[in-house]
Coordinates of C-alpha atoms in Angstrom, one line a residue:
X1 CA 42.0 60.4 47.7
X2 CA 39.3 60.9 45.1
X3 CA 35.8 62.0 45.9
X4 CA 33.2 60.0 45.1
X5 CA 31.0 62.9 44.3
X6 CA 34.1 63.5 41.5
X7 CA 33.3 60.6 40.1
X8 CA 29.3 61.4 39.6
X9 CA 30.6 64.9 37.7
X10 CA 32.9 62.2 35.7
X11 CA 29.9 59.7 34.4
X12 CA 27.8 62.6 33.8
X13 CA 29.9 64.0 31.5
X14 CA 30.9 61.3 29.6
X15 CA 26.5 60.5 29.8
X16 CA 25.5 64.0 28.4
X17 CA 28.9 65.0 26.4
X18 CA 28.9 68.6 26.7
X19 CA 29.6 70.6 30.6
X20 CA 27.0 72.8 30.2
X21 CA 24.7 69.5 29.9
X22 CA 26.4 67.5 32.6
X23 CA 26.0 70.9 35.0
X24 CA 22.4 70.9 34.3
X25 CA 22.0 67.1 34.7
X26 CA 23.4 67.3 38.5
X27 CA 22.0 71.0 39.3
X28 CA 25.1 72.7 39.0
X29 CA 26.6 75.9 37.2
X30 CA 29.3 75.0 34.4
X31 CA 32.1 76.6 36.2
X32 CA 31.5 74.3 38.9
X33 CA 31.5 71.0 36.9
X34 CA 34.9 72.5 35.0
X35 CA 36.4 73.1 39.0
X36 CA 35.5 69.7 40.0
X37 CA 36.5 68.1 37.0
X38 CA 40.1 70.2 37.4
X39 CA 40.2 68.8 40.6
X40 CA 39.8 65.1 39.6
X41 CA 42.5 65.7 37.1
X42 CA 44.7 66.7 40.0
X43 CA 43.7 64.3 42.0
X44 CA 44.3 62.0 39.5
X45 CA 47.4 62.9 37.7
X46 CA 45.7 63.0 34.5
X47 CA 43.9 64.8 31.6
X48 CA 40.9 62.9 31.8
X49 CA 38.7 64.9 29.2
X50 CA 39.4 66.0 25.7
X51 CA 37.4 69.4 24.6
X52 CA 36.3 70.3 21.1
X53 CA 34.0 72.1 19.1
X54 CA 31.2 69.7 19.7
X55 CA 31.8 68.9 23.4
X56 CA 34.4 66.8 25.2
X57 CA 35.1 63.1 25.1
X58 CA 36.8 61.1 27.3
X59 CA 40.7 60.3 27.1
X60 CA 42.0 56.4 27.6
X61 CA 42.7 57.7 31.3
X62 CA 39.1 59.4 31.6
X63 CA 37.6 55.4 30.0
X64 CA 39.7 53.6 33.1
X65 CA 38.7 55.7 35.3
X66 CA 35.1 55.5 34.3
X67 CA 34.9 52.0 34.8
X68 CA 36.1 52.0 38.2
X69 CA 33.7 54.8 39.0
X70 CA 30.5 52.8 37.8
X71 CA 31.9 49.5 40.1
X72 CA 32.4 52.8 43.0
X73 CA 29.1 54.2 43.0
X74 CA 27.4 51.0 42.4
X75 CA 28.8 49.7 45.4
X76 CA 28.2 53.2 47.5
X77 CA 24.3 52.6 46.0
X78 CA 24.4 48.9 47.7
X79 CA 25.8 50.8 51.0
X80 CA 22.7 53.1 51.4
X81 CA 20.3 50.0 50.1
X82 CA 21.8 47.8 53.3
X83 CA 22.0 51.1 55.9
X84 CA 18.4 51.6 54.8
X85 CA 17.6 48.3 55.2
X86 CA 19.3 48.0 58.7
X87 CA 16.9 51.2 59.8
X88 CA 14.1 49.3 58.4
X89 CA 13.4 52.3 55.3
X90 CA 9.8 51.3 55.5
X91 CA 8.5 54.5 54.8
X92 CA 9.9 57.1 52.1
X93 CA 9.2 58.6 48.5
X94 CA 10.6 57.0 45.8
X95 CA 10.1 59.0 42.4
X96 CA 9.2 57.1 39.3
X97 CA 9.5 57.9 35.9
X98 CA 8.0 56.7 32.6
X99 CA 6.5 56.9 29.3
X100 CA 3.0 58.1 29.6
X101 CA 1.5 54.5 28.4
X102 CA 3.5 52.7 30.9
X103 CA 2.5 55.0 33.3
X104 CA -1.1 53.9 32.6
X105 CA -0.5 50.2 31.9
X106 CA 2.0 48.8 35.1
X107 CA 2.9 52.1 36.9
X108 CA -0.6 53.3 37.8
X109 CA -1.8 49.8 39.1
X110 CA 1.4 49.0 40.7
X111 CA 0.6 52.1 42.3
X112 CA -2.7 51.1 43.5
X113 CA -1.2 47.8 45.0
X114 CA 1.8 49.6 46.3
X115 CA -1.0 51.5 48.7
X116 CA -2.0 48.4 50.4
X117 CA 1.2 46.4 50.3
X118 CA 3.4 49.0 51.4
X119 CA 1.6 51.9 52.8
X120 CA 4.4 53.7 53.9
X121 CA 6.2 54.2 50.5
X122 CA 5.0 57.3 48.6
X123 CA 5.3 57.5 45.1
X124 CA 6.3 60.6 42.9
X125 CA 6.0 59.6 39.0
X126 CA 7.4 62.2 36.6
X127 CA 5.9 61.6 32.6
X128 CA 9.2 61.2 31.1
X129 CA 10.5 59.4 27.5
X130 CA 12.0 56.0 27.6
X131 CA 15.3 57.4 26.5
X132 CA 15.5 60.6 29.0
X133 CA 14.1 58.4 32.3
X134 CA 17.3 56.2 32.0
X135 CA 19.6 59.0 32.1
X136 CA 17.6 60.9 34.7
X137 CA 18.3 57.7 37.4
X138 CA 21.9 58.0 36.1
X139 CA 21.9 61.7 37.0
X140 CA 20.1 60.5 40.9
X141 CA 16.8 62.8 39.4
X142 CA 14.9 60.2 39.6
X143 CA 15.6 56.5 41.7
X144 CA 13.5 54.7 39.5
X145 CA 12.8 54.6 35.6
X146 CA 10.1 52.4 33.3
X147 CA 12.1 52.3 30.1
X148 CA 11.8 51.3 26.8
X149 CA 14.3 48.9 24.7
X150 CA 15.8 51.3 22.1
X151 CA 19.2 51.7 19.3
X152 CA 21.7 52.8 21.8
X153 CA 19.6 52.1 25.1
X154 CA 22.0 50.6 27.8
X155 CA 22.4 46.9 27.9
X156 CA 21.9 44.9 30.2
X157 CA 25.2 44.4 31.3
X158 CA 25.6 48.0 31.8
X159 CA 27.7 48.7 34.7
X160 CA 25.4 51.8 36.0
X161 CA 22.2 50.0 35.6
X162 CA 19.8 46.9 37.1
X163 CA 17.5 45.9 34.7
X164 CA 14.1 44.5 35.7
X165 CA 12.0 43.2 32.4
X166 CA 8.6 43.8 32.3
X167 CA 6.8 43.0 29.0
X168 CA 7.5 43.1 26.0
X169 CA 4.1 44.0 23.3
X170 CA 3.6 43.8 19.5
X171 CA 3.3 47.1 17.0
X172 CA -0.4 47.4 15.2
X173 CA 0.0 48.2 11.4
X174 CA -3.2 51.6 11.8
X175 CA -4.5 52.3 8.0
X176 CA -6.8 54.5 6.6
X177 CA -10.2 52.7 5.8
X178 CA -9.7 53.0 2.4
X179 CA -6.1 51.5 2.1
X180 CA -5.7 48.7 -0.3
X181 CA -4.4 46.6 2.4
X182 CA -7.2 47.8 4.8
X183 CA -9.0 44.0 4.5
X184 CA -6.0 41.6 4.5
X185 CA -5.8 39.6 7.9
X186 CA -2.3 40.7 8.9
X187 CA -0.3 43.5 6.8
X188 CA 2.9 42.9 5.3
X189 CA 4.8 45.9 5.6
X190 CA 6.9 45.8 2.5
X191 CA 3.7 46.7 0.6
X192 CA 3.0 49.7 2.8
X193 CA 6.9 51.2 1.8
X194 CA 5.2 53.7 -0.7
X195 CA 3.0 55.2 1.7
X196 CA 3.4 58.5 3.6
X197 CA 3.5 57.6 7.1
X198 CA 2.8 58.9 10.4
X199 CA 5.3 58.5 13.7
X200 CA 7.0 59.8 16.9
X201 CA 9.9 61.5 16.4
X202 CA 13.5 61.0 16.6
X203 CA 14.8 60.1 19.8
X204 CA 11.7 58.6 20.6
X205 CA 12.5 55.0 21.4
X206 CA 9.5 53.8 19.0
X207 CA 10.9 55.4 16.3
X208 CA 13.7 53.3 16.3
X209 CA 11.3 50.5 16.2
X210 CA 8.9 51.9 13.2
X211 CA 12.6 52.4 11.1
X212 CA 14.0 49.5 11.8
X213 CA 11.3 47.1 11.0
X214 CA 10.8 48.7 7.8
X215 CA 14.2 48.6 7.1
X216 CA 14.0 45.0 8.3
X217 CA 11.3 44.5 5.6
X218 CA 13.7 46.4 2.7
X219 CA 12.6 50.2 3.1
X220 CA 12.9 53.4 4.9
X221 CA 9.6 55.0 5.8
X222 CA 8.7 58.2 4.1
X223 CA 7.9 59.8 8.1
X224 CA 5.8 62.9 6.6
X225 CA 4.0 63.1 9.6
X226 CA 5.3 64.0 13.1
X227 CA 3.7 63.3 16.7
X228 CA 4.3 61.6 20.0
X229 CA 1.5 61.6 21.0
X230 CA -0.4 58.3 19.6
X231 CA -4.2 60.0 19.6
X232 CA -2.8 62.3 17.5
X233 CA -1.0 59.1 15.1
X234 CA -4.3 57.7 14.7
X235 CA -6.3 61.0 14.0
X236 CA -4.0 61.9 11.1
X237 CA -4.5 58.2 9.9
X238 CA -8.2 58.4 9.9
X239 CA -7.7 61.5 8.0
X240 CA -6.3 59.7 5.6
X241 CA -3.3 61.1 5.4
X242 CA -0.9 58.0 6.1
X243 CA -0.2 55.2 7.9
X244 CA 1.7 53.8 11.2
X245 CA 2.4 51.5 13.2
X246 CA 1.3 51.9 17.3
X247 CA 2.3 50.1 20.1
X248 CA -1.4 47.4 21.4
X249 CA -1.2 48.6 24.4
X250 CA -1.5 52.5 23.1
X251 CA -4.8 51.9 21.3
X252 CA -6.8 50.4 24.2
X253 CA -9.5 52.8 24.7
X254 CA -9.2 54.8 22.1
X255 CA -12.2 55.6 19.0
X256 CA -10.7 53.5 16.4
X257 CA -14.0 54.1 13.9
X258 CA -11.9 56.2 11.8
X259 CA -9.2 53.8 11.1
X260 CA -8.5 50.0 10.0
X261 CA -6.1 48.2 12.7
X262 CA -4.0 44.7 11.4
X263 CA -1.5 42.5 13.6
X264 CA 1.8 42.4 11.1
X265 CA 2.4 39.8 8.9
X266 CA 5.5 37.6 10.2
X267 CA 7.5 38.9 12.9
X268 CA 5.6 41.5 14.3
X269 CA 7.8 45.0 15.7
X270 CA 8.0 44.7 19.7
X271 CA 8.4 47.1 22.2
X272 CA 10.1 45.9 25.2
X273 CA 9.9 47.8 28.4
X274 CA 11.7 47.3 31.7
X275 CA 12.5 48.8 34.6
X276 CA 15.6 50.4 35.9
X277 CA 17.5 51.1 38.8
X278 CA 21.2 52.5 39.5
X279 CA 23.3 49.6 39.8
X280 CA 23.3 48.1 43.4
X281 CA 20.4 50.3 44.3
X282 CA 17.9 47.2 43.9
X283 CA 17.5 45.8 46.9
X284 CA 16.8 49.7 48.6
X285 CA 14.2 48.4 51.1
X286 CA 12.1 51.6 49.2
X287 CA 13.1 50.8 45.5
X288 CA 12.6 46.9 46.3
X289 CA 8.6 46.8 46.5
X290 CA 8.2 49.2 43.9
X291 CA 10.0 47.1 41.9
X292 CA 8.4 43.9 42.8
X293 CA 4.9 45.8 41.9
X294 CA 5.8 46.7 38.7
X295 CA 6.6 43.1 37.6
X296 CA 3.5 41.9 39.5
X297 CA 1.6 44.0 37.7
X298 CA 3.2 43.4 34.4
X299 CA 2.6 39.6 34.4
X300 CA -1.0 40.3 35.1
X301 CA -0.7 41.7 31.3
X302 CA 0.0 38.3 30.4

């Protein structure tokens, strides 16, 4: 018989690549993961990991079994959703996490309505990139994640994941004041590819988004400039010292006097965030009106 808590050692490591990552992911020592792992083998009657020099990888028997496991544990997630729901699971914490401007766009008021609507639900939110809050539900860190559309993010016909879009917003060109393009109506960004530019940095879902719409428009930025943070994008900008591209909803409230901000000619770079659950874990009577407050909250946006 295998253990289901097998299979969670098995996903994590074909998630995270390495043991020593997959341990840490689940809160577990190495040797552990490598004696649960031998034990799955046994269980199984197969080698179901290959190890090299830059991790392991999962054999043919390790991919079969993997798929199984996501359809197991999604079906163990709607389990507890219906036990909890049979017990009523009005009252709980759920933790949350996301970027730090979803966080203050839908999380914070969804929040807000979440205290009247369902007083009984408490809310932990961890500050956490688009790309790391996905795998942190994966790994059970977290139950629910406000994600960002990136290369490589999860589809939405992942097996280990529910999807729930929320909104999708346009990229600002940000210029110095004294760019030639600083008066033009909308920039085209072919005629910014000879600029220094500023961005987040890579792994950060929105850098996928600044180097692909360049390369969309026939270049590859010249990223001189390094930040996450987007007060700190627009500072260097209004130093002078290159140019960017921000997500709308990131310059709301910010001092703008230093800089020049343009929509983008044609089809404007969009980032599109959603939220995410582990597969058959939506309708978790606790997970459920978080969920429906986020999306009530992001068509206000609208």
């Amino acid at each position: 018989m295998i253990e289901a808590r097998r299979l969670h050692i098995l996903r994590a490591l074909a998630d995270h690549r390495t043991v020593t990552a997959a341990a840490a992911a689940l809160y577990l020592t190495p040797s552990a993961v490598s004696q649960q792992l031998a034990a799955l083998e046994q269980e199984t009657g197969h080698r179901l990991v290959d190890r090299g020099a830059r991790g392991v990888r999962l054999t043919a028997a390790g991919d079969i079994l993997l798929g199984h496991a996501n359809a197991v544990l999604a079906q163990l997630e709607r389990a507890e959703a219906e036990l909890a729901a049979y017990d009523e699971g009005e009252a709980g914490t759920v933790t949350v996490a996301a970027f730090a401007t979803g966080i203050a766009l839908v999380l914070a008021p969804a929040l807000a309505e979440l205290a009247g609507s369902a007083p009984g639900i408490r809310v932990r939110v961890q500050d956490a990139e688009g790309d790391a809050s996905l795998l942190m539900v994966l790994d059970r860190q977290v139950d629910v994640a406000v994600a960002v559309e990136y290369r490589g993010a999860p589809d939405a016909d992942d097996p280990r994941l529910t999807r729930v879009p929320l909104y999708a917003e346009p990229f600002d060109a940000v210029l110095p004041p004294g760019h030639p393009l600083a008066s033009v109506a909308a920039v085209p960004l072919a005629g910014l590819a000879k600029d220094p530019w500023i961005g987040p940095y890579s792994g950060n879902p929105c850098h996928d988004v600044v180097v692909l719409a360049c390369e969309y428009a026939g270049f590859r930025p010249r990223l001189t400039h390094s930040s996450d943070d987007f007060r700190a994008v627009v500072a260097l900008a209004s130093a002078g010292v290159g140019v960017a591209l921000v997500p709308r909803s990131a310059l709301r409230g910010m001092d703008l006097g230093g800089v020049v901000v343009r929509p983008v000619d044609g089809v404007a770079p969009t980032r599109r965030v959603f939220a995410a659950v582990r597969r058959g874990a939506a309708e978790h009577p606790l997970f459920r009106p978080v969920l429906a407050a986020l999306r009530a909250t992001a068509a206000d946006l609208g």
